[in-house]
Tab-separated table of C-alpha atoms in Angstrom:
chain	number	residue	atom	x	y	z
A	1	UNK	CA	23.730	-23.361	-69.795
A	2	UNK	CA	21.890	-25.846	-71.987
A	3	UNK	CA	18.383	-27.281	-71.415
A	4	UNK	CA	19.433	-31.064	-71.340
A	5	UNK	CA	17.980	-33.954	-69.634
A	6	UNK	CA	19.450	-32.965	-66.508
A	7	UNK	CA	18.203	-29.409	-66.461
A	8	UNK	CA	14.621	-30.916	-67.461
A	9	UNK	CA	14.717	-33.314	-64.464
A	10	UNK	CA	15.878	-30.509	-62.096
A	11	UNK	CA	12.924	-28.272	-63.602
A	12	UNK	CA	10.374	-31.138	-62.902
A	13	UNK	CA	11.510	-31.796	-59.505
A	14	UNK	CA	11.657	-27.951	-58.364
A	15	UNK	CA	8.245	-27.459	-59.987
A	16	UNK	CA	6.656	-30.406	-58.224
A	17	UNK	CA	8.141	-29.147	-54.910
A	18	UNK	CA	6.477	-25.891	-55.506
A	19	UNK	CA	3.112	-27.613	-56.224
A	20	UNK	CA	3.669	-29.789	-53.296
A	21	UNK	CA	3.963	-26.617	-50.982
A	22	UNK	CA	1.131	-25.123	-52.656
A	23	UNK	CA	-1.136	-28.143	-52.181
A	24	UNK	CA	0.076	-28.119	-48.512
A	25	UNK	CA	-0.876	-24.526	-48.081
A	26	UNK	CA	-4.318	-24.913	-49.541
A	27	UNK	CA	-5.357	-28.309	-48.194
A	28	UNK	CA	-8.187	-27.990	-45.806
A	29	UNK	CA	-9.152	-24.542	-46.825
A	30	UNK	CA	-12.575	-23.917	-48.086
A	31	UNK	CA	-11.347	-23.380	-51.588
A	32	UNK	CA	-14.753	-22.078	-53.050
A	33	UNK	CA	-14.583	-19.280	-50.679
A	34	UNK	CA	-11.011	-18.251	-51.415
A	35	UNK	CA	-11.981	-18.362	-55.322
A	36	UNK	CA	-15.172	-16.417	-54.388
A	37	UNK	CA	-12.881	-13.502	-52.807
A	38	UNK	CA	-10.517	-13.635	-55.590
A	39	UNK	CA	-13.217	-13.210	-58.017
A	40	UNK	CA	-14.823	-10.301	-56.442
A	41	UNK	CA	-11.762	-8.458	-55.883
A	42	UNK	CA	-11.175	-4.863	-56.592
A	43	UNK	CA	-8.932	-5.111	-59.831
A	44	UNK	CA	-8.109	-1.389	-59.702
A	45	UNK	CA	-5.853	-1.908	-56.641
A	46	UNK	CA	-4.439	-5.032	-58.375
A	47	UNK	CA	-3.516	-3.234	-61.396
A	48	UNK	CA	-1.738	-0.529	-58.954
A	49	UNK	CA	0.020	-2.883	-57.229
A	50	UNK	CA	1.517	-4.432	-60.623
A	51	UNK	CA	2.469	-0.856	-61.778
A	52	UNK	CA	4.354	-0.305	-58.497
A	53	UNK	CA	6.202	-3.685	-59.308
A	54	UNK	CA	6.909	-2.715	-62.718
A	55	UNK	CA	8.585	0.691	-61.494
A	56	UNK	CA	10.783	-1.445	-59.404
A	57	UNK	CA	11.632	-3.613	-62.377
A	58	UNK	CA	12.546	-0.397	-64.380
A	59	UNK	CA	14.752	0.938	-61.017
A	60	UNK	CA	16.446	-2.334	-61.300
A	61	UNK	CA	17.357	-1.968	-65.186
A	62	UNK	CA	18.739	1.534	-64.139
A	63	UNK	CA	20.854	0.453	-61.416
A	64	UNK	CA	22.098	-2.243	-63.182
A	65	UNK	CA	23.046	-0.182	-65.994
A	66	UNK	CA	25.167	2.059	-63.761
A	67	UNK	CA	27.290	-1.008	-62.891
A	68	UNK	CA	28.061	-1.511	-66.514
A	69	UNK	CA	28.785	2.308	-67.163
A	70	UNK	CA	31.258	2.125	-64.255
A	71	UNK	CA	33.452	-0.550	-66.161
A	72	UNK	CA	32.921	1.439	-69.503
A	73	UNK	CA	30.332	-0.832	-71.444
A	74	UNK	CA	27.771	1.204	-73.170
A	75	UNK	CA	24.538	-0.535	-72.193
A	76	UNK	CA	21.524	1.410	-73.118
A	77	UNK	CA	18.374	1.602	-70.782
A	78	UNK	CA	16.152	-0.488	-72.898
A	79	UNK	CA	18.746	-3.157	-73.350
A	80	UNK	CA	19.024	-3.448	-69.686
A	81	UNK	CA	15.132	-3.415	-69.080
A	82	UNK	CA	14.539	-5.998	-71.758
A	83	UNK	CA	17.202	-8.197	-70.221
A	84	UNK	CA	15.617	-7.616	-66.581
A	85	UNK	CA	12.366	-8.669	-67.915
A	86	UNK	CA	13.517	-11.901	-69.947
A	87	UNK	CA	15.504	-12.825	-66.942
A	88	UNK	CA	12.272	-12.848	-64.762
A	89	UNK	CA	10.425	-14.555	-67.392
A	90	UNK	CA	13.251	-17.370	-67.535
A	91	UNK	CA	13.260	-17.864	-63.746
A	92	UNK	CA	9.600	-18.742	-64.314
A	93	UNK	CA	10.718	-21.788	-65.890
A	94	UNK	CA	13.864	-22.572	-63.823
A	95	UNK	CA	15.059	-20.773	-60.843
A	96	UNK	CA	18.471	-18.709	-61.098
A	97	UNK	CA	18.206	-19.495	-64.821
A	98	UNK	CA	17.099	-15.839	-65.452
A	99	UNK	CA	20.331	-14.398	-64.123
A	100	UNK	CA	22.126	-16.401	-66.863
A	101	UNK	CA	19.318	-15.471	-69.275
A	102	UNK	CA	19.647	-11.581	-68.813
A	103	UNK	CA	23.494	-11.652	-69.040
A	104	UNK	CA	23.190	-13.661	-72.365
A	105	UNK	CA	20.834	-10.831	-73.664
A	106	UNK	CA	23.432	-8.161	-72.602
A	107	UNK	CA	26.297	-10.132	-74.258
A	108	UNK	CA	24.484	-10.282	-77.591
A	109	UNK	CA	22.989	-7.005	-77.661
A	110	UNK	CA	25.939	-4.961	-76.039
A	111	UNK	CA	29.021	-7.279	-76.887
A	112	UNK	CA	29.720	-7.344	-73.120
A	113	UNK	CA	31.675	-10.375	-71.902
A	114	UNK	CA	29.502	-12.956	-70.289
A	115	UNK	CA	31.530	-13.454	-67.183
A	116	UNK	CA	31.642	-9.533	-66.639
A	117	UNK	CA	27.784	-9.389	-66.669
A	118	UNK	CA	27.618	-12.209	-64.348
A	119	UNK	CA	29.974	-10.318	-62.059
A	120	UNK	CA	27.752	-7.299	-62.049
A	121	UNK	CA	24.536	-9.477	-61.452
A	122	UNK	CA	26.180	-10.808	-58.429
A	123	UNK	CA	27.181	-7.667	-57.065
A	124	UNK	CA	23.588	-6.380	-57.803
A	125	UNK	CA	22.060	-9.418	-55.835
A	126	UNK	CA	24.661	-8.983	-52.926
A	127	UNK	CA	22.641	-5.412	-52.548
A	128	UNK	CA	19.539	-7.229	-52.422
A	129	UNK	CA	20.431	-9.800	-49.924
A	130	UNK	CA	21.793	-6.701	-47.628
A	131	UNK	CA	18.340	-5.131	-48.130
A	132	UNK	CA	16.531	-8.136	-46.795
A	133	UNK	CA	18.784	-8.753	-43.895
A	134	UNK	CA	18.264	-4.841	-43.150
A	135	UNK	CA	14.540	-5.100	-43.428
A	136	UNK	CA	14.518	-8.554	-41.552
A	137	UNK	CA	16.267	-6.901	-38.838
A	138	UNK	CA	13.998	-3.567	-38.826
A	139	UNK	CA	11.017	-6.119	-38.484
A	140	UNK	CA	12.377	-7.775	-35.514
A	141	UNK	CA	13.388	-4.388	-33.720
A	142	UNK	CA	10.010	-2.525	-34.331
A	143	UNK	CA	7.369	-5.551	-34.472
A	144	UNK	CA	9.101	-7.851	-32.244
A	145	UNK	CA	5.967	-8.379	-30.003
A	146	UNK	CA	4.206	-9.375	-33.284
A	147	UNK	CA	6.463	-11.946	-35.120
A	148	UNK	CA	8.328	-13.213	-31.845
A	149	UNK	CA	5.859	-16.342	-31.171
A	150	UNK	CA	6.011	-17.046	-34.880
A	151	UNK	CA	9.492	-16.850	-35.402
A	152	UNK	CA	10.056	-19.100	-32.130
A	153	UNK	CA	7.394	-21.736	-32.579
A	154	UNK	CA	7.478	-22.215	-36.449
A	155	UNK	CA	10.916	-21.550	-37.222
A	156	UNK	CA	13.089	-21.800	-34.346
A	157	UNK	CA	11.854	-24.983	-32.683
A	158	UNK	CA	11.586	-26.904	-36.129
A	159	UNK	CA	15.088	-25.678	-37.256
A	160	UNK	CA	16.658	-26.767	-33.787
A	161	UNK	CA	14.896	-30.308	-34.192
A	162	UNK	CA	16.405	-30.567	-37.323
A	163	UNK	CA	19.817	-29.407	-36.466
A	164	UNK	CA	19.658	-31.531	-33.252
A	165	UNK	CA	19.190	-34.862	-35.596
A	166	UNK	CA	22.283	-33.729	-37.878
A	167	UNK	CA	25.524	-35.822	-37.587
A	168	UNK	CA	28.097	-32.930	-37.487
A	169	UNK	CA	31.016	-35.154	-38.194
A	170	UNK	CA	29.038	-36.358	-41.482
A	171	UNK	CA	28.588	-32.390	-42.179
A	172	UNK	CA	32.244	-31.352	-41.699
A	173	UNK	CA	33.410	-34.311	-43.842
A	174	UNK	CA	30.804	-33.512	-46.673
A	175	UNK	CA	32.155	-29.800	-46.256
A	176	UNK	CA	35.679	-30.762	-46.621
A	177	UNK	CA	35.199	-32.890	-49.562
A	178	UNK	CA	33.191	-30.168	-51.380
A	179	UNK	CA	36.063	-27.798	-50.626
A	180	UNK	CA	38.564	-30.345	-52.002
A	181	UNK	CA	36.579	-30.832	-55.265
A	182	UNK	CA	36.452	-26.873	-55.814
A	183	UNK	CA	40.090	-26.617	-55.172
A	184	UNK	CA	40.723	-29.503	-57.557
A	185	UNK	CA	38.233	-28.177	-60.330
A	186	UNK	CA	39.963	-24.524	-60.244
A	187	UNK	CA	43.390	-26.262	-60.573
A	188	UNK	CA	42.610	-28.650	-63.649
A	189	UNK	CA	40.646	-25.715	-65.059
A	190	UNK	CA	43.571	-23.550	-64.846
A	191	UNK	CA	45.872	-26.189	-66.489
A	192	UNK	CA	43.459	-27.292	-69.068
A	193	UNK	CA	42.095	-23.848	-70.419
A	194	UNK	CA	45.207	-21.694	-69.302
A	195	UNK	CA	44.610	-17.998	-70.813
A	196	UNK	CA	41.040	-18.775	-71.313
A	197	UNK	CA	40.270	-19.449	-67.547
A	198	UNK	CA	42.499	-16.149	-66.856
A	199	UNK	CA	40.373	-14.021	-68.806
A	200	UNK	CA	37.252	-15.697	-67.278
A	201	UNK	CA	38.825	-14.794	-63.898
A	202	UNK	CA	39.376	-11.123	-64.823
A	203	UNK	CA	36.048	-10.695	-66.444
A	204	UNK	CA	34.499	-11.759	-63.005
A	205	UNK	CA	36.656	-9.571	-61.218
A	206	UNK	CA	35.761	-6.764	-63.404
A	207	UNK	CA	32.091	-7.429	-62.773
A	208	UNK	CA	32.817	-7.652	-59.068
A	209	UNK	CA	34.676	-4.379	-58.909
A	210	UNK	CA	31.894	-2.284	-60.587
A	211	UNK	CA	30.299	-0.658	-57.845
A	212	UNK	CA	33.779	0.341	-56.182
A	213	UNK	CA	34.019	2.218	-59.699
A	214	UNK	CA	30.782	4.075	-59.176
A	215	UNK	CA	30.852	7.847	-59.299
A	216	UNK	CA	27.349	8.080	-58.236
A	217	UNK	CA	27.148	5.424	-55.292
A	218	UNK	CA	24.336	7.816	-53.728
A	219	UNK	CA	22.263	7.338	-56.952
A	220	UNK	CA	22.921	3.381	-56.976
A	221	UNK	CA	21.588	3.034	-53.504
A	222	UNK	CA	18.849	5.604	-54.264
A	223	UNK	CA	17.810	3.117	-56.620
A	224	UNK	CA	18.209	0.086	-54.443
A	225	UNK	CA	15.810	1.788	-51.832
A	226	UNK	CA	13.148	2.732	-54.407
A	227	UNK	CA	13.164	-0.740	-55.650
A	228	UNK	CA	12.214	-2.109	-52.239
A	229	UNK	CA	9.969	0.695	-51.335
A	230	UNK	CA	7.904	0.062	-54.560
A	231	UNK	CA	7.884	-3.698	-53.629
A	232	UNK	CA	6.585	-2.557	-50.154
A	233	UNK	CA	3.923	-0.372	-51.837
A	234	UNK	CA	2.942	-3.189	-54.199
A	235	UNK	CA	2.059	-5.237	-51.084
A	236	UNK	CA	0.243	-2.269	-49.335
A	237	UNK	CA	-1.801	-1.460	-52.513
A	238	UNK	CA	-2.897	-4.814	-52.880
A	239	UNK	CA	-4.299	-5.015	-49.397
A	240	UNK	CA	-7.263	-2.631	-50.826
A	241	UNK	CA	-8.428	-5.176	-53.244
A	242	UNK	CA	-10.268	-7.472	-50.898
A	243	UNK	CA	-12.237	-6.569	-47.993
A	244	UNK	CA	-10.639	-8.764	-45.536
A	245	UNK	CA	-6.968	-7.120	-45.879
A	246	UNK	CA	-8.226	-3.552	-46.818
A	247	UNK	CA	-7.860	-2.125	-43.238
A	248	UNK	CA	-4.384	-3.493	-42.858
A	249	UNK	CA	-1.438	-0.670	-42.586
A	250	UNK	CA	1.843	-0.605	-43.978
A	251	UNK	CA	3.677	-2.182	-41.003
A	252	UNK	CA	1.790	-5.261	-42.211
A	253	UNK	CA	3.014	-4.787	-45.944
A	254	UNK	CA	6.600	-4.330	-44.322
A	255	UNK	CA	6.387	-7.784	-42.629
A	256	UNK	CA	4.713	-9.582	-45.780
A	257	UNK	CA	7.817	-8.318	-48.013
A	258	UNK	CA	10.213	-9.609	-45.524
A	259	UNK	CA	8.595	-13.028	-45.591
A	260	UNK	CA	7.821	-12.824	-49.425
A	261	UNK	CA	11.434	-11.990	-49.763
A	262	UNK	CA	12.641	-15.281	-48.193
A	263	UNK	CA	10.069	-17.053	-50.172
A	264	UNK	CA	11.381	-15.760	-53.532
A	265	UNK	CA	14.701	-16.925	-52.440
A	266	UNK	CA	13.654	-20.327	-52.193
A	267	UNK	CA	14.766	-22.608	-55.358
A	268	UNK	CA	11.430	-22.706	-56.646
A	269	UNK	CA	9.980	-21.467	-60.127
A	270	UNK	CA	8.406	-18.089	-59.116
A	271	UNK	CA	8.310	-18.954	-55.671
A	272	UNK	CA	5.009	-20.669	-56.349
A	273	UNK	CA	3.331	-22.478	-53.171
A	274	UNK	CA	6.384	-21.082	-50.890
A	275	UNK	CA	5.316	-17.447	-51.684
A	276	UNK	CA	1.403	-18.484	-51.034
A	277	UNK	CA	2.378	-19.837	-47.626
A	278	UNK	CA	4.746	-17.358	-46.395
A	279	UNK	CA	2.635	-14.318	-47.244
A	280	UNK	CA	-0.333	-15.759	-45.784
A	281	UNK	CA	1.249	-16.618	-42.480
A	282	UNK	CA	2.721	-13.136	-42.328
A	283	UNK	CA	-0.913	-11.714	-42.448
A	284	UNK	CA	-2.136	-14.185	-39.722
A	285	UNK	CA	0.044	-12.353	-37.298
A	286	UNK	CA	-2.187	-9.335	-37.858
A	287	UNK	CA	-5.318	-11.157	-37.383
A	288	UNK	CA	-6.162	-12.076	-40.961
A	289	UNK	CA	-7.436	-15.744	-41.266
A	290	UNK	CA	-4.986	-17.991	-43.086
A	291	UNK	CA	-7.693	-18.567	-45.833
A	292	UNK	CA	-7.936	-14.650	-46.353
A	293	UNK	CA	-4.330	-14.351	-46.363
A	294	UNK	CA	-4.043	-17.170	-49.289
A	295	UNK	CA	-6.713	-15.253	-51.192
A	296	UNK	CA	-4.425	-11.898	-50.920
A	297	UNK	CA	-1.186	-13.777	-51.917
A	298	UNK	CA	-2.945	-15.630	-54.613
A	299	UNK	CA	-4.051	-12.427	-56.217
A	300	UNK	CA	-0.793	-10.404	-55.749
A	301	UNK	CA	1.139	-13.654	-57.067
A	302	UNK	CA	-0.956	-14.194	-60.056
A	303	UNK	CA	-0.860	-10.487	-61.205
A	304	UNK	CA	2.804	-10.535	-60.783
A	305	UNK	CA	3.051	-13.376	-62.852
A	306	UNK	CA	0.976	-12.318	-65.446
A	307	UNK	CA	3.096	-9.060	-65.465
A	308	UNK	CA	6.248	-10.906	-66.017
A	309	UNK	CA	4.491	-12.996	-68.759
A	310	UNK	CA	3.261	-10.440	-70.860
A	311	UNK	CA	6.304	-7.767	-70.277
A	312	UNK	CA	8.783	-10.511	-70.450
A	313	UNK	CA	7.399	-12.205	-73.680
A	314	UNK	CA	7.246	-8.679	-75.298
A	315	UNK	CA	10.899	-8.095	-74.397
A	316	UNK	CA	11.980	-11.419	-75.512
A	317	UNK	CA	10.069	-10.879	-79.216
A	318	UNK	CA	11.616	-7.285	-79.235
A	319	UNK	CA	15.217	-8.482	-78.642
A	320	UNK	CA	14.620	-11.611	-81.259
A	321	UNK	CA	13.236	-9.517	-83.753
A	322	UNK	CA	16.117	-6.730	-83.312
A	323	UNK	CA	18.631	-9.268	-83.477
A	324	UNK	CA	17.172	-10.737	-86.617
A	325	UNK	CA	16.850	-7.499	-88.156
A	326	UNK	CA	20.490	-6.585	-87.380
A	327	UNK	CA	21.584	-10.073	-89.135
A	328	UNK	CA	19.710	-8.830	-92.049
A	329	UNK	CA	21.335	-5.545	-92.165
A	330	UNK	CA	24.711	-7.345	-91.769
A	331	UNK	CA	24.013	-9.740	-94.525
A	332	UNK	CA	22.696	-6.821	-96.904
A	333	UNK	CA	25.859	-4.853	-96.272
A	334	UNK	CA	28.108	-7.644	-96.936
A	335	UNK	CA	26.491	-8.193	-100.377
């Protein structure tokens, strides 16, 4: 994926959407009071929250490494960890760019075929989607009385209104055209690239089959639960950073993590704007003012942003430095 004019325009448009949502979230709020609350926050709990997120990233690297091992690629922990952090860093620039970025790191560091890596990433992400679905279901079952009104008034009614305005014949036609284009593209790719296309398909299938070949599926699922548990703890620890949210319990953190999960799935760099609005809305359900919810979401989003910026940059520096050293060693050996 090259950073051409088209990619740059996509980056700018998505960034502007994020800024627009951020503006709408903060519009009409007392910014001075929000800033005062952020300045006087207890940063001990902010740091503890960031450490919980870091542990989740470490568990993600361990989980991803297991998929490589199942298809017989020797990827060590540090390469997997640095690739994960670089991927998150790249996502701050362009959504989903990080998934390609971290696969590229593994290809260069451990000589794993690019499409085999992509297959493992898609497999890993599918488990995250399942976890988001299960946590959402649990929220609906155990906290229905709290979230029902919000889901009906804010989500269902707005969605129903938009769906009623949709011309379904146009939608069916558009879907048919897209499907036809995909089939035609696959056909021409196979005709043009032949064996290369077959190798790509085999590599992808290898990556997709990585979970089925795992010998320790229980450990993989434990890592998955651990990732989400530490995300949950991160939200919960951050409650203690400001007085307005310090009395909230784990159930509020559970709802916040579900809302933030959908926010981070939005195609906006680092969930900027969408994350703030969604997390603030989730806390309103527990009697927290939207203003205080924005202060909380700004604190936790900024701490995670800085964590990725610092550790992702260090990982990028390490990988680039190690690569340069490897090139120098190879050059010295040939001489």
